[in-house]
Amino acid sequence: MKIEEVLECLQQWVEENHSHTMLGETAKYIPALAEQDKNQLGICIMDFDGDTYKAGDTEVTFTLQSISKIISFIALCHFKGLDFVLDKVDVEPTGESFNSIIPFEIHRPGKPFNPLINAGAITVSSMLPGDTVDEKYERFIAFVEGMIGHRLHLDEDVYQSEWKTAHRNRALAYYLKESNLLDLDVEEALDIYIRQCSICIGLEDLAKIGLVIAHDGYDPITERQIFSNDVARIAKVLMVTCGMYNSSGKFAAHVGIPAKSGVSGGIIAAVPPKWHSDEKAFRKGCGIAVFGPAIDANGNSTAGTMLLRQISTEWDFSIF
């Protein structure tokens, strides 16, 4: 497809799906996120050559929130190895809410079910390399910056807002500490986790990370292997099975691409190459970033999810 055709399609689909913003609300339980404009919707796609295709509200920045969970999992595996990480955190869906305590009470697992629920993500964050919270945060953000090529910053308002309202996450962290799963004290583990969630990012940067994941840890633009194929493979499996909270099954059925959402309204998606046909767009794979802060009861962008569904259907992105 020609560039003009791709851009025309994206603009049309953003307009068609914009009404779905009315079906959601901003994340009211985090005061700083509650103030976001729920009517925004934007998308950026980055292709194999690093060219970007944008439509809608594309100049926005937002915090990573739970999107950071898949990146911290990748980072920890890169730094300490897959076996080390999988010994501490499993890769099974839970069927429960992302911040649920029920698995600890009912199932008494020896480790969190997966790194994309809060318990698993807090565990992963506590194990990032470094002796202090500051050192762990710097190693994590440097890893993210290594993929996008420039500095990022922490949204202090979001960080403070989440820190003051993190009662459920504190409860989870105490469960983890009791099970000897944290490398830090509870408040320190919570600190590094909330910091990573509060990193501010734009659509183009997020699409670049999606592109690297789509190509098995390889950056086709700089021609560097940033993390291993094995780590990328597990990450994409987790994104498919657990990445969209309790809507992961429906998302896999109707959209069919590895993705991870966050309650700020962001979604990262990794579309692997499809070499069997040149008729559709992005046959060499791509990274996609969507932002739509109106989220549903499961924590996923209402309009963003529907936009990805239409794009995947029209351009045959599904991996299934």
GROMACS .gro file of C-alpha atoms in nm:
model
  320
    1MET     CA    1   0.000   0.000   0.000
    2LYS     CA    2   0.111   0.356  -0.068
    3ILE     CA    3   0.186   0.589   0.223
    4GLU     CA    4  -0.109   0.809   0.133
    5GLU     CA    5  -0.344   0.511   0.138
    6VAL     CA    6  -0.219   0.396   0.480
    7LEU     CA    7  -0.261   0.743   0.629
    8GLU     CA    8  -0.607   0.780   0.478
    9CYS     CA    9  -0.716   0.448   0.625
   10LEU     CA   10  -0.580   0.533   0.969
   11GLN     CA   11  -0.750   0.872   0.975
   12GLN     CA   12  -1.080   0.721   0.867
   13TRP     CA   13  -1.064   0.443   1.125
   14VAL     CA   14  -0.976   0.681   1.407
   15GLU     CA   15  -1.281   0.890   1.318
   16GLU     CA   16  -1.504   0.583   1.296
   17ASN     CA   17  -1.392   0.451   1.635
   18HIS     CA   18  -1.383   0.781   1.820
   19SER     CA   19  -1.738   0.739   1.947
   20HIS     CA   20  -1.623   0.442   2.157
   21THR     CA   21  -1.459   0.692   2.395
   22MET     CA   22  -1.810   0.750   2.531
   23LEU     CA   23  -1.819   0.390   2.658
   24GLY     CA   24  -1.536   0.440   2.906
   25GLU     CA   25  -1.405   0.671   3.175
   26THR     CA   26  -1.061   0.783   3.286
   27ALA     CA   27  -0.901   0.592   3.576
   28LYS     CA   28  -1.082   0.772   3.859
   29TYR     CA   29  -0.904   0.581   4.136
   30ILE     CA   30  -0.577   0.756   4.047
   31PRO     CA   31  -0.650   1.128   4.083
   32ALA     CA   32  -0.386   1.244   3.833
   33LEU     CA   33  -0.517   1.006   3.566
   34ALA     CA   34  -0.876   1.106   3.634
   35GLU     CA   35  -0.789   1.450   3.494
   36GLN     CA   36  -0.701   1.317   3.147
   37ASP     CA   37  -0.918   1.415   2.849
   38LYS     CA   38  -1.131   1.105   2.784
   39ASN     CA   39  -1.213   1.222   2.430
   40GLN     CA   40  -0.859   1.180   2.300
   41LEU     CA   41  -0.769   0.900   2.058
   42GLY     CA   42  -0.446   0.866   1.865
   43ILE     CA   43  -0.234   0.602   1.696
   44CYS     CA   44   0.120   0.566   1.565
   45ILE     CA   45   0.252   0.275   1.360
   46MET     CA   46   0.627   0.232   1.301
   47ASP     CA   47   0.739   0.005   1.018
   48PHE     CA   48   1.053  -0.199   0.956
   49ASP     CA   49   1.236   0.102   0.809
   50GLY     CA   50   1.150   0.333   1.099
   51ASP     CA   51   0.886   0.529   0.908
   52THR     CA   52   0.587   0.637   1.116
   53TYR     CA   53   0.219   0.661   1.026
   54LYS     CA   54   0.003   0.868   1.262
   55ALA     CA   55  -0.359   0.971   1.300
   56GLY     CA   56  -0.572   1.140   1.563
   57ASP     CA   57  -0.428   1.290   1.881
   58THR     CA   58  -0.064   1.200   1.819
   59GLU     CA   59   0.128   1.470   2.006
   60VAL     CA   60   0.012   1.351   2.347
   61THR     CA   61   0.232   1.204   2.619
   62PHE     CA   62   0.110   0.969   2.889
   63THR     CA   63   0.246   0.741   3.159
   64LEU     CA   64   0.336   0.379   3.090
   65GLN     CA   65   0.135   0.234   3.378
   66SER     CA   66   0.095  -0.143   3.323
   67ILE     CA   67   0.264  -0.128   2.984
   68SER     CA   68   0.581  -0.100   3.190
   69LYS     CA   69   0.522  -0.452   3.322
   70ILE     CA   70   0.613  -0.623   2.997
   71ILE     CA   71   0.917  -0.398   2.957
   72SER     CA   72   1.042  -0.463   3.310
   73PHE     CA   73   0.995  -0.838   3.255
   74ILE     CA   74   1.201  -0.817   2.935
   75ALA     CA   75   1.464  -0.603   3.109
   76LEU     CA   76   1.499  -0.840   3.406
   77CYS     CA   77   1.526  -1.142   3.174
   78HIS     CA   78   1.789  -0.958   2.973
   79PHE     CA   79   1.993  -0.868   3.281
   80LYS     CA   80   1.956  -1.189   3.482
   81GLY     CA   81   1.838  -1.458   3.242
   82LEU     CA   82   1.507  -1.628   3.168
   83ASP     CA   83   1.562  -1.917   3.407
   84PHE     CA   84   1.625  -1.681   3.698
   85VAL     CA   85   1.306  -1.484   3.632
   86LEU     CA   86   1.079  -1.781   3.561
   87ASP     CA   87   1.193  -1.937   3.886
   88LYS     CA   88   1.037  -1.638   4.065
   89VAL     CA   89   0.734  -1.559   3.847
   90ASP     CA   90   0.512  -1.796   3.647
   91VAL     CA   91   0.355  -1.741   3.302
   92GLU     CA   92  -0.003  -1.854   3.368
   93PRO     CA   93  -0.322  -1.642   3.329
   94THR     CA   94  -0.513  -1.598   3.655
   95GLY     CA   95  -0.874  -1.532   3.558
   96GLU     CA   96  -0.876  -1.268   3.832
   97SER     CA   97  -0.841  -0.890   3.829
   98PHE     CA   98  -0.488  -0.753   3.778
   99ASN     CA   99  -0.475  -0.631   4.139
  100SER     CA  100  -0.660  -0.920   4.301
  101ILE     CA  101  -0.549  -1.075   4.630
  102ILE     CA  102  -0.771  -1.382   4.573
  103PRO     CA  103  -0.496  -1.600   4.420
  104PHE     CA  104  -0.290  -1.567   4.737
  105GLU     CA  105  -0.583  -1.653   4.961
  106ILE     CA  106  -0.736  -1.936   4.755
  107HIS     CA  107  -0.453  -2.095   4.560
  108ARG     CA  108  -0.156  -2.011   4.781
  109PRO     CA  109   0.083  -2.013   4.484
  110GLY     CA  110   0.454  -2.040   4.548
  111LYS     CA  111   0.506  -1.745   4.313
  112PRO     CA  112   0.289  -1.491   4.127
  113PHE     CA  113   0.096  -1.636   3.834
  114ASN     CA  114   0.253  -1.402   3.576
  115PRO     CA  115   0.453  -1.076   3.556
  116LEU     CA  116   0.162  -0.878   3.410
  117ILE     CA  117  -0.054  -0.883   3.722
  118ASN     CA  118   0.045  -0.638   3.991
  119ALA     CA  119   0.185  -0.902   4.226
  120GLY     CA  120   0.410  -1.038   3.954
  121ALA     CA  121   0.515  -0.694   3.837
  122ILE     CA  122   0.608  -0.579   4.188
  123THR     CA  123   0.814  -0.896   4.228
  124VAL     CA  124   0.992  -0.833   3.897
  125SER     CA  125   1.059  -0.468   3.981
  126SER     CA  126   1.215  -0.559   4.315
  127MET     CA  127   1.463  -0.789   4.135
  128LEU     CA  128   1.588  -0.536   3.880
  129PRO     CA  129   1.968  -0.496   3.901
  130GLY     CA  130   2.097  -0.245   4.155
  131ASP     CA  131   2.137  -0.224   4.531
  132THR     CA  132   1.901   0.070   4.585
  133VAL     CA  133   1.569   0.190   4.443
  134ASP     CA  134   1.750   0.469   4.259
  135GLU     CA  135   1.995   0.226   4.101
  136LYS     CA  136   1.718  -0.011   3.995
  137TYR     CA  137   1.515   0.271   3.844
  138GLU     CA  138   1.814   0.407   3.653
  139ARG     CA  139   1.896   0.065   3.509
  140PHE     CA  140   1.534   0.019   3.403
  141ILE     CA  141   1.486   0.358   3.242
  142ALA     CA  142   1.826   0.330   3.071
  143PHE     CA  143   1.709   0.002   2.917
  144VAL     CA  144   1.393   0.170   2.783
  145GLU     CA  145   1.592   0.469   2.658
  146GLY     CA  146   1.829   0.232   2.479
  147MET     CA  147   1.542   0.122   2.258
  148ILE     CA  148   1.407   0.467   2.175
  149GLY     CA  149   1.733   0.663   2.163
  150HIS     CA  150   1.666   0.955   2.397
  151ARG     CA  151   1.592   1.047   2.758
  152LEU     CA  152   1.258   1.000   2.929
  153HIS     CA  153   1.126   1.157   3.245
  154LEU     CA  154   0.910   1.066   3.542
  155ASP     CA  155   0.567   1.232   3.573
  156GLU     CA  156   0.597   1.348   3.931
  157ASP     CA  157   0.225   1.431   3.966
  158VAL     CA  158   0.122   1.081   3.859
  159TYR     CA  159   0.388   0.924   4.079
  160GLN     CA  160   0.271   1.113   4.389
  161SER     CA  161  -0.093   1.043   4.306
  162GLU     CA  162  -0.030   0.670   4.278
  163TRP     CA  163   0.195   0.656   4.584
  164LYS     CA  164  -0.075   0.808   4.803
  165THR     CA  165  -0.349   0.574   4.677
  166ALA     CA  166  -0.153   0.246   4.646
  167HIS     CA  167  -0.335   0.069   4.931
  168ARG     CA  168  -0.416  -0.250   4.738
  169ASN     CA  169  -0.064  -0.271   4.599
  170ARG     CA  170   0.078  -0.232   4.948
  171ALA     CA  171  -0.137  -0.522   5.061
  172LEU     CA  172  -0.008  -0.731   4.769
  173ALA     CA  173   0.348  -0.634   4.850
  174TYR     CA  174   0.308  -0.752   5.209
  175TYR     CA  175   0.180  -1.087   5.084
  176LEU     CA  176   0.486  -1.109   4.858
  177LYS     CA  177   0.719  -1.016   5.143
  178GLU     CA  178   0.563  -1.282   5.364
  179SER     CA  179   0.632  -1.535   5.088
  180ASN     CA  180   0.997  -1.425   5.061
  181LEU     CA  181   0.948  -1.312   4.702
  182LEU     CA  182   1.072  -0.954   4.735
  183ASP     CA  183   1.436  -0.851   4.715
  184LEU     CA  184   1.349  -0.523   4.890
  185ASP     CA  185   1.141  -0.397   5.178
  186VAL     CA  186   0.775  -0.341   5.096
  187GLU     CA  187   0.795   0.037   5.059
  188GLU     CA  188   1.108   0.014   4.843
  189ALA     CA  189   0.956  -0.249   4.615
  190LEU     CA  190   0.643  -0.040   4.579
  191ASP     CA  191   0.854   0.268   4.507
  192ILE     CA  192   1.039   0.119   4.211
  193TYR     CA  193   0.716  -0.030   4.074
  194ILE     CA  194   0.527   0.300   4.089
  195ARG     CA  195   0.824   0.484   3.939
  196GLN     CA  196   0.828   0.260   3.634
  197CYS     CA  197   0.451   0.303   3.593
  198SER     CA  198   0.492   0.682   3.607
  199ILE     CA  199   0.743   0.716   3.324
  200CYS     CA  200   0.607   0.953   3.060
  201ILE     CA  201   0.617   0.844   2.696
  202GLY     CA  202   0.481   0.940   2.354
  203LEU     CA  203   0.318   0.733   2.083
  204GLU     CA  204   0.620   0.720   1.853
  205ASP     CA  205   0.850   0.600   2.132
  206LEU     CA  206   0.601   0.332   2.235
  207ALA     CA  207   0.559   0.216   1.875
  208LYS     CA  208   0.939   0.180   1.851
  209ILE     CA  209   0.941  -0.054   2.152
  210GLY     CA  210   0.658  -0.252   1.992
  211LEU     CA  211   0.864  -0.279   1.673
  212VAL     CA  212   1.160  -0.426   1.863
  213ILE     CA  213   0.938  -0.680   2.040
  214ALA     CA  214   0.773  -0.772   1.709
  215HIS     CA  215   1.114  -0.850   1.560
  216ASP     CA  216   1.225  -1.077   1.843
  217GLY     CA  217   1.434  -0.821   2.030
  218TYR     CA  218   1.608  -0.696   1.714
  219ASP     CA  219   1.601  -0.328   1.624
  220PRO     CA  220   1.582  -0.319   1.242
  221ILE     CA  221   1.655   0.053   1.238
  222THR     CA  222   1.984   0.051   1.430
  223GLU     CA  223   2.051  -0.315   1.337
  224ARG     CA  224   2.115  -0.413   1.700
  225GLN     CA  225   1.997  -0.717   1.895
  226ILE     CA  226   1.871  -0.550   2.214
  227PHE     CA  227   1.744  -0.862   2.389
  228SER     CA  228   1.730  -1.228   2.295
  229ASN     CA  229   1.481  -1.407   2.073
  230ASP     CA  230   1.389  -1.637   2.365
  231VAL     CA  231   1.298  -1.342   2.587
  232ALA     CA  232   1.096  -1.183   2.306
  233ARG     CA  233   0.911  -1.508   2.244
  234ILE     CA  234   0.801  -1.543   2.607
  235ALA     CA  235   0.711  -1.173   2.620
  236LYS     CA  236   0.482  -1.206   2.318
  237VAL     CA  237   0.315  -1.514   2.464
  238LEU     CA  238   0.248  -1.320   2.784
  239MET     CA  239   0.110  -1.026   2.587
  240VAL     CA  240  -0.133  -1.255   2.405
  241THR     CA  241  -0.249  -1.451   2.711
  242CYS     CA  242  -0.233  -1.183   2.984
  243GLY     CA  243  -0.165  -0.845   2.823
  244MET     CA  244  -0.519  -0.707   2.812
  245TYR     CA  245  -0.621  -0.791   3.168
  246ASN     CA  246  -0.942  -0.997   3.186
  247SER     CA  247  -1.020  -0.920   2.822
  248SER     CA  248  -0.708  -1.100   2.695
  249GLY     CA  249  -0.903  -1.395   2.555
  250LYS     CA  250  -1.150  -1.179   2.363
  251PHE     CA  251  -0.869  -0.954   2.240
  252ALA     CA  252  -0.674  -1.257   2.115
  253ALA     CA  253  -0.984  -1.389   1.939
  254HIS     CA  254  -1.088  -1.063   1.772
  255VAL     CA  255  -0.756  -0.880   1.729
  256GLY     CA  256  -0.498  -1.157   1.752
  257ILE     CA  257  -0.175  -0.963   1.805
  258PRO     CA  258   0.053  -0.942   2.112
  259ALA     CA  259  -0.046  -0.632   2.309
  260LYS     CA  260  -0.022  -0.475   2.654
  261SER     CA  261  -0.250  -0.205   2.790
  262GLY     CA  262  -0.225   0.042   3.075
  263VAL     CA  263  -0.489   0.229   3.272
  264SER     CA  264  -0.364   0.564   3.142
  265GLY     CA  265  -0.520   0.454   2.811
  266GLY     CA  266  -0.208   0.342   2.629
  267ILE     CA  267  -0.171   0.016   2.436
  268ILE     CA  268   0.146  -0.123   2.285
  269ALA     CA  269   0.114  -0.386   2.012
  270ALA     CA  270   0.377  -0.593   1.833
  271VAL     CA  271   0.290  -0.719   1.485
  272PRO     CA  272   0.536  -0.987   1.364
  273PRO     CA  273   0.627  -1.010   0.993
  274LYS     CA  274   0.393  -1.191   0.755
  275TRP     CA  275   0.587  -1.286   0.444
  276HIS     CA  276   0.320  -1.492   0.268
  277SER     CA  277   0.139  -1.196   0.114
  278ASP     CA  278   0.234  -0.851  -0.018
  279GLU     CA  279  -0.123  -0.738  -0.070
  280LYS     CA  280  -0.173  -0.584   0.274
  281ALA     CA  281   0.015  -0.316   0.467
  282PHE     CA  282   0.317  -0.378   0.692
  283ARG     CA  283   0.411  -0.726   0.573
  284LYS     CA  284   0.755  -0.680   0.734
  285GLY     CA  285   0.590  -0.630   1.074
  286CYS     CA  286   0.548  -0.316   1.279
  287GLY     CA  287   0.506  -0.167   1.622
  288ILE     CA  288   0.180   0.004   1.715
  289ALA     CA  289   0.101   0.249   1.992
  290VAL     CA  290  -0.251   0.365   2.071
  291PHE     CA  291  -0.369   0.619   2.325
  292GLY     CA  292  -0.728   0.663   2.438
  293PRO     CA  293  -0.768   0.742   2.811
  294ALA     CA  294  -1.133   0.635   2.832
  295ILE     CA  295  -1.098   0.281   2.974
  296ASP     CA  296  -1.346   0.002   3.043
  297ALA     CA  297  -1.404  -0.194   3.364
  298ASN     CA  298  -1.107  -0.419   3.286
  299GLY     CA  299  -0.868  -0.125   3.241
  300ASN     CA  300  -0.842  -0.123   2.860
  301SER     CA  301  -0.894   0.175   2.630
  302THR     CA  302  -1.246   0.143   2.488
  303ALA     CA  303  -1.180   0.324   2.161
  304GLY     CA  304  -0.820   0.206   2.136
  305THR     CA  305  -0.922  -0.158   2.157
  306MET     CA  306  -1.186  -0.120   1.887
  307LEU     CA  307  -0.944   0.072   1.666
  308LEU     CA  308  -0.689  -0.209   1.689
  309ARG     CA  309  -0.961  -0.462   1.614
  310GLN     CA  310  -1.052  -0.285   1.291
  311ILE     CA  311  -0.691  -0.239   1.183
  312SER     CA  312  -0.606  -0.603   1.250
  313THR     CA  313  -0.912  -0.720   1.055
  314GLU     CA  314  -0.857  -0.490   0.758
  315TRP     CA  315  -0.484  -0.557   0.725
  316ASP     CA  316  -0.480  -0.920   0.843
  317PHE     CA  317  -0.247  -0.865   1.138
  318SER     CA  318  -0.367  -1.160   1.348
  319ILE     CA  319  -0.099  -1.415   1.430
  320PHE     CA  320  -0.360  -1.690   1.451
   0.00000   0.00000   0.00000
